[in-house]
XYZ file of N, CA and C in Angstrom:
291
model
N 0.822 -1.189 0.000
C 0.000 0.000 0.000
C 0.868 1.255 0.000
N 1.924 1.237 0.802
C 2.783 2.419 0.895
C 3.423 2.720 -0.454
N 3.802 1.695 -1.183
C 4.398 1.899 -2.508
C 3.362 2.466 -3.472
N 2.149 1.960 -3.404
C 1.074 2.406 -4.285
C 0.787 3.889 -4.091
N 0.808 4.350 -2.844
C 0.521 5.749 -2.549
C 1.769 6.625 -2.508
N 2.914 6.069 -2.838
C 4.147 6.853 -2.898
C 4.647 7.325 -1.543
N 4.505 6.519 -0.531
C 4.913 6.885 0.830
C 6.309 6.328 1.107
N 7.303 6.973 0.540
C 8.686 6.505 0.631
C 9.173 6.333 2.077
N 8.883 7.261 3.010
C 9.350 7.057 4.398
C 8.790 5.781 5.037
N 7.561 5.444 4.705
C 6.960 4.227 5.254
C 7.654 2.995 4.674
N 7.939 3.037 3.379
C 8.642 1.927 2.731
C 10.020 1.745 3.351
N 10.734 2.844 3.567
C 12.071 2.766 4.169
C 12.009 2.191 5.573
N 11.008 2.584 6.343
C 10.848 2.057 7.702
C 10.562 0.551 7.661
N 9.719 0.139 6.736
C 9.423 -1.293 6.590
C 10.680 -2.076 6.227
N 11.472 -1.529 5.313
C 12.706 -2.208 4.920
C 13.683 -2.298 6.084
N 13.754 -1.255 6.907
C 14.617 -1.302 8.093
C 14.180 -2.408 9.050
N 12.884 -2.530 9.257
C 12.358 -3.571 10.146
C 12.668 -4.957 9.575
N 12.510 -5.114 8.276
C 12.795 -6.407 7.637
C 14.257 -6.781 7.827
N 15.153 -5.823 7.611
C 16.587 -6.095 7.749
C 16.919 -6.512 9.182
N 16.329 -5.825 10.158
C 16.620 -6.146 11.557
C 16.023 -7.479 11.993
N 14.884 -7.845 11.436
C 14.178 -9.050 11.878
C 14.407 -10.266 10.987
N 15.162 -10.135 9.920
C 15.320 -11.227 8.942
C 15.851 -12.514 9.571
N 16.715 -12.402 10.540
C 17.304 -13.602 11.153
C 16.337 -14.341 12.067
N 15.283 -13.673 12.513
C 14.357 -14.296 13.459
C 13.065 -14.777 12.807
N 12.876 -14.501 11.529
C 11.635 -14.879 10.856
C 11.637 -16.357 10.490
N 10.474 -16.989 10.613
C 10.372 -18.374 10.154
C 10.264 -18.385 8.627
N 10.349 -19.556 8.043
C 10.437 -19.646 6.585
C 9.177 -19.138 5.891
N 8.009 -19.341 6.499
C 6.761 -18.896 5.876
C 6.691 -17.371 5.859
N 7.008 -16.735 6.979
C 6.998 -15.267 7.041
C 8.038 -14.681 6.096
N 9.203 -15.289 6.069
C 10.268 -14.829 5.179
C 9.800 -14.888 3.726
N 9.137 -15.960 3.376
C 8.625 -16.129 2.024
C 7.534 -15.106 1.712
N 6.624 -14.868 2.656
C 5.557 -13.890 2.455
C 6.125 -12.493 2.252
N 7.125 -12.147 3.032
C 7.749 -10.836 2.895
C 8.465 -10.732 1.554
N 9.117 -11.804 1.139
C 9.796 -11.801 -0.164
C 8.791 -11.590 -1.294
N 7.622 -12.201 -1.192
C 6.577 -11.999 -2.205
C 6.142 -10.541 -2.256
N 5.950 -9.936 -1.089
C 5.504 -8.542 -1.035
C 6.570 -7.589 -1.563
N 7.816 -7.800 -1.171
C 8.898 -6.913 -1.616
C 9.122 -7.064 -3.116
N 8.994 -8.280 -3.627
C 9.195 -8.517 -5.065
C 8.179 -7.757 -5.906
N 6.998 -7.528 -5.359
C 5.967 -6.797 -6.095
C 6.311 -5.329 -6.284
N 6.940 -4.703 -5.293
C 7.147 -3.260 -5.404
C 8.565 -2.857 -5.766
N 9.575 -3.605 -5.345
C 10.949 -3.212 -5.671
C 11.822 -4.453 -5.763
N 11.824 -5.048 -6.908
C 12.521 -6.307 -7.149
C 14.027 -6.221 -6.927
N 14.622 -5.054 -7.155
C 16.082 -4.927 -7.106
C 16.589 -4.178 -5.871
N 15.812 -4.152 -4.817
C 16.234 -3.455 -3.602
C 17.231 -4.300 -2.815
N 18.051 -3.657 -1.979
C 18.966 -4.412 -1.110
C 18.212 -5.354 -0.163
N 17.006 -4.961 0.219
C 16.197 -5.814 1.088
C 15.838 -7.114 0.373
N 15.521 -7.017 -0.900
C 15.197 -8.222 -1.673
C 16.413 -9.124 -1.787
N 17.586 -8.531 -1.933
C 18.823 -9.310 -1.985
C 19.021 -10.077 -0.684
N 18.774 -9.422 0.437
C 18.879 -10.080 1.743
C 17.888 -11.236 1.843
N 16.660 -11.003 1.410
C 15.644 -12.055 1.479
C 16.002 -13.244 0.587
N 16.521 -12.964 -0.594
C 16.950 -14.046 -1.487
C 18.074 -14.844 -0.842
N 18.993 -14.153 -0.194
C 20.095 -14.839 0.482
C 19.578 -15.731 1.608
N 18.637 -15.227 2.383
C 18.064 -16.023 3.479
C 17.296 -17.227 2.940
N 16.526 -17.029 1.877
C 15.787 -18.144 1.290
C 16.728 -19.188 0.703
N 17.814 -18.735 0.099
C 18.747 -19.688 -0.512
C 19.504 -20.503 0.532
N 19.531 -20.030 1.772
C 20.206 -20.766 2.842
C 19.348 -21.907 3.390
N 18.077 -21.943 3.002
C 17.190 -23.011 3.477
C 17.518 -24.331 2.789
N 17.151 -25.404 3.442
C 17.326 -26.729 2.853
C 16.337 -26.906 1.703
N 16.695 -27.769 0.795
C 15.864 -28.007 -0.395
C 14.458 -28.487 0.000
N 14.357 -29.300 1.049
C 13.060 -29.804 1.494
C 12.167 -28.670 1.981
N 12.758 -27.709 2.700
C 11.988 -26.560 3.175
C 11.516 -25.702 2.009
N 12.389 -25.503 1.037
C 12.028 -24.694 -0.129
C 10.918 -25.350 -0.942
N 10.931 -26.667 -1.010
C 9.929 -27.360 -1.827
C 8.521 -27.215 -1.252
N 8.401 -26.891 0.025
C 7.094 -26.727 0.656
C 6.505 -25.338 0.440
N 7.301 -24.395 -0.043
C 6.827 -23.028 -0.266
C 6.160 -22.920 -1.630
N 5.256 -21.979 -1.765
C 4.501 -21.815 -3.007
C 5.194 -20.821 -3.936
N 6.140 -21.320 -4.688
C 6.895 -20.457 -5.589
C 6.071 -20.002 -6.788
N 4.900 -20.568 -6.987
C 4.043 -20.120 -8.089
C 3.515 -18.708 -7.837
N 3.590 -18.235 -6.598
C 3.119 -16.898 -6.244
C 4.194 -15.833 -6.420
N 5.398 -16.245 -6.763
C 6.533 -15.324 -6.856
C 6.933 -15.184 -8.319
N 7.356 -13.977 -8.734
C 7.845 -13.830 -10.113
C 8.985 -14.805 -10.405
N 9.040 -15.278 -11.636
C 10.020 -16.282 -12.030
C 11.456 -15.865 -11.819
N 11.758 -14.570 -12.007
C 13.147 -14.140 -11.827
C 13.578 -14.215 -10.372
N 12.644 -14.051 -9.446
C 12.970 -14.184 -8.023
C 13.279 -15.646 -7.705
N 12.470 -16.551 -8.237
C 12.705 -17.981 -8.038
C 14.071 -18.362 -8.605
N 14.364 -17.854 -9.795
C 15.658 -18.140 -10.421
C 16.805 -17.607 -9.570
N 16.634 -16.417 -8.997
C 17.679 -15.842 -8.146
C 17.905 -16.676 -6.891
N 16.827 -17.170 -6.295
C 16.954 -17.993 -5.083
C 17.754 -19.257 -5.391
N 17.409 -19.933 -6.464
C 18.098 -21.177 -6.773
C 19.502 -20.935 -7.313
N 19.732 -19.812 -7.991
C 21.096 -19.474 -8.428
C 21.979 -19.197 -7.216
N 21.431 -18.480 -6.224
C 22.191 -18.208 -5.001
C 22.457 -19.503 -4.244
N 21.489 -20.406 -4.256
C 21.665 -21.702 -3.593
C 22.786 -22.498 -4.257
N 22.823 -22.507 -5.583
C 23.880 -23.223 -6.300
C 25.234 -22.576 -6.053
N 25.279 -21.250 -6.019
C 26.541 -20.552 -5.765
C 27.042 -20.850 -4.352
N 26.122 -20.878 -3.396
C 26.477 -21.189 -2.004
C 27.070 -22.596 -1.914
N 26.451 -23.557 -2.613
C 26.940 -24.939 -2.606
C 28.318 -25.026 -3.257
N 28.505 -24.289 -4.347
C 29.797 -24.291 -5.035
C 30.898 -23.707 -4.149
N 30.576 -22.649 -3.421
C 31.572 -22.030 -2.537
C 31.932 -22.968 -1.392
N 30.968 -23.732 -0.884
C 31.261 -24.715 0.164
C 32.213 -25.777 -0.358
N 31.959 -26.227 -1.580
C 32.825 -27.234 -2.184
C 34.248 -26.720 -2.338
N 34.401 -25.496 -2.794
C 35.731 -24.913 -2.969
C 36.431 -24.753 -1.626
N 35.668 -24.398 -0.613
C 36.240 -24.227 0.726
C 36.815 -25.547 1.223
N 36.070 -26.644 1.057
C 36.554 -27.949 1.491
C 37.728 -28.412 0.645
N 37.713 -28.081 -0.615
C 38.801 -28.471 -1.508
C 40.103 -27.800 -1.077
N 40.017 -26.556 -0.664
C 41.214 -25.822 -0.231
C 41.765 -26.355 1.082
N 40.904 -26.899 1.932
C 41.347 -27.418 3.222
C 42.082 -28.742 3.084
N 41.800 -29.470 2.026
C 42.445 -30.767 1.835
C 43.781 -30.541 1.275
């Protein structure tokens, strides 16, 4: 609603709250917030944080979420971040050996 009516201070306050609370949100709330943020500002730093948090979830948890409600590019970003995270873990272990 705040985006629709051009209430930038309200949007900024909401984004601040999301950033502060992102670590304590359960997967369903995190997903709902990601859906809402994707509708108004797909390329915001807050959306990047949400994509990072979603990509850190296990594949089983992600499969239970309704990705049909999210734009396709957001879904692609989540799974691309997940693959990148897995690749970085592999490289980290390779360097330790």
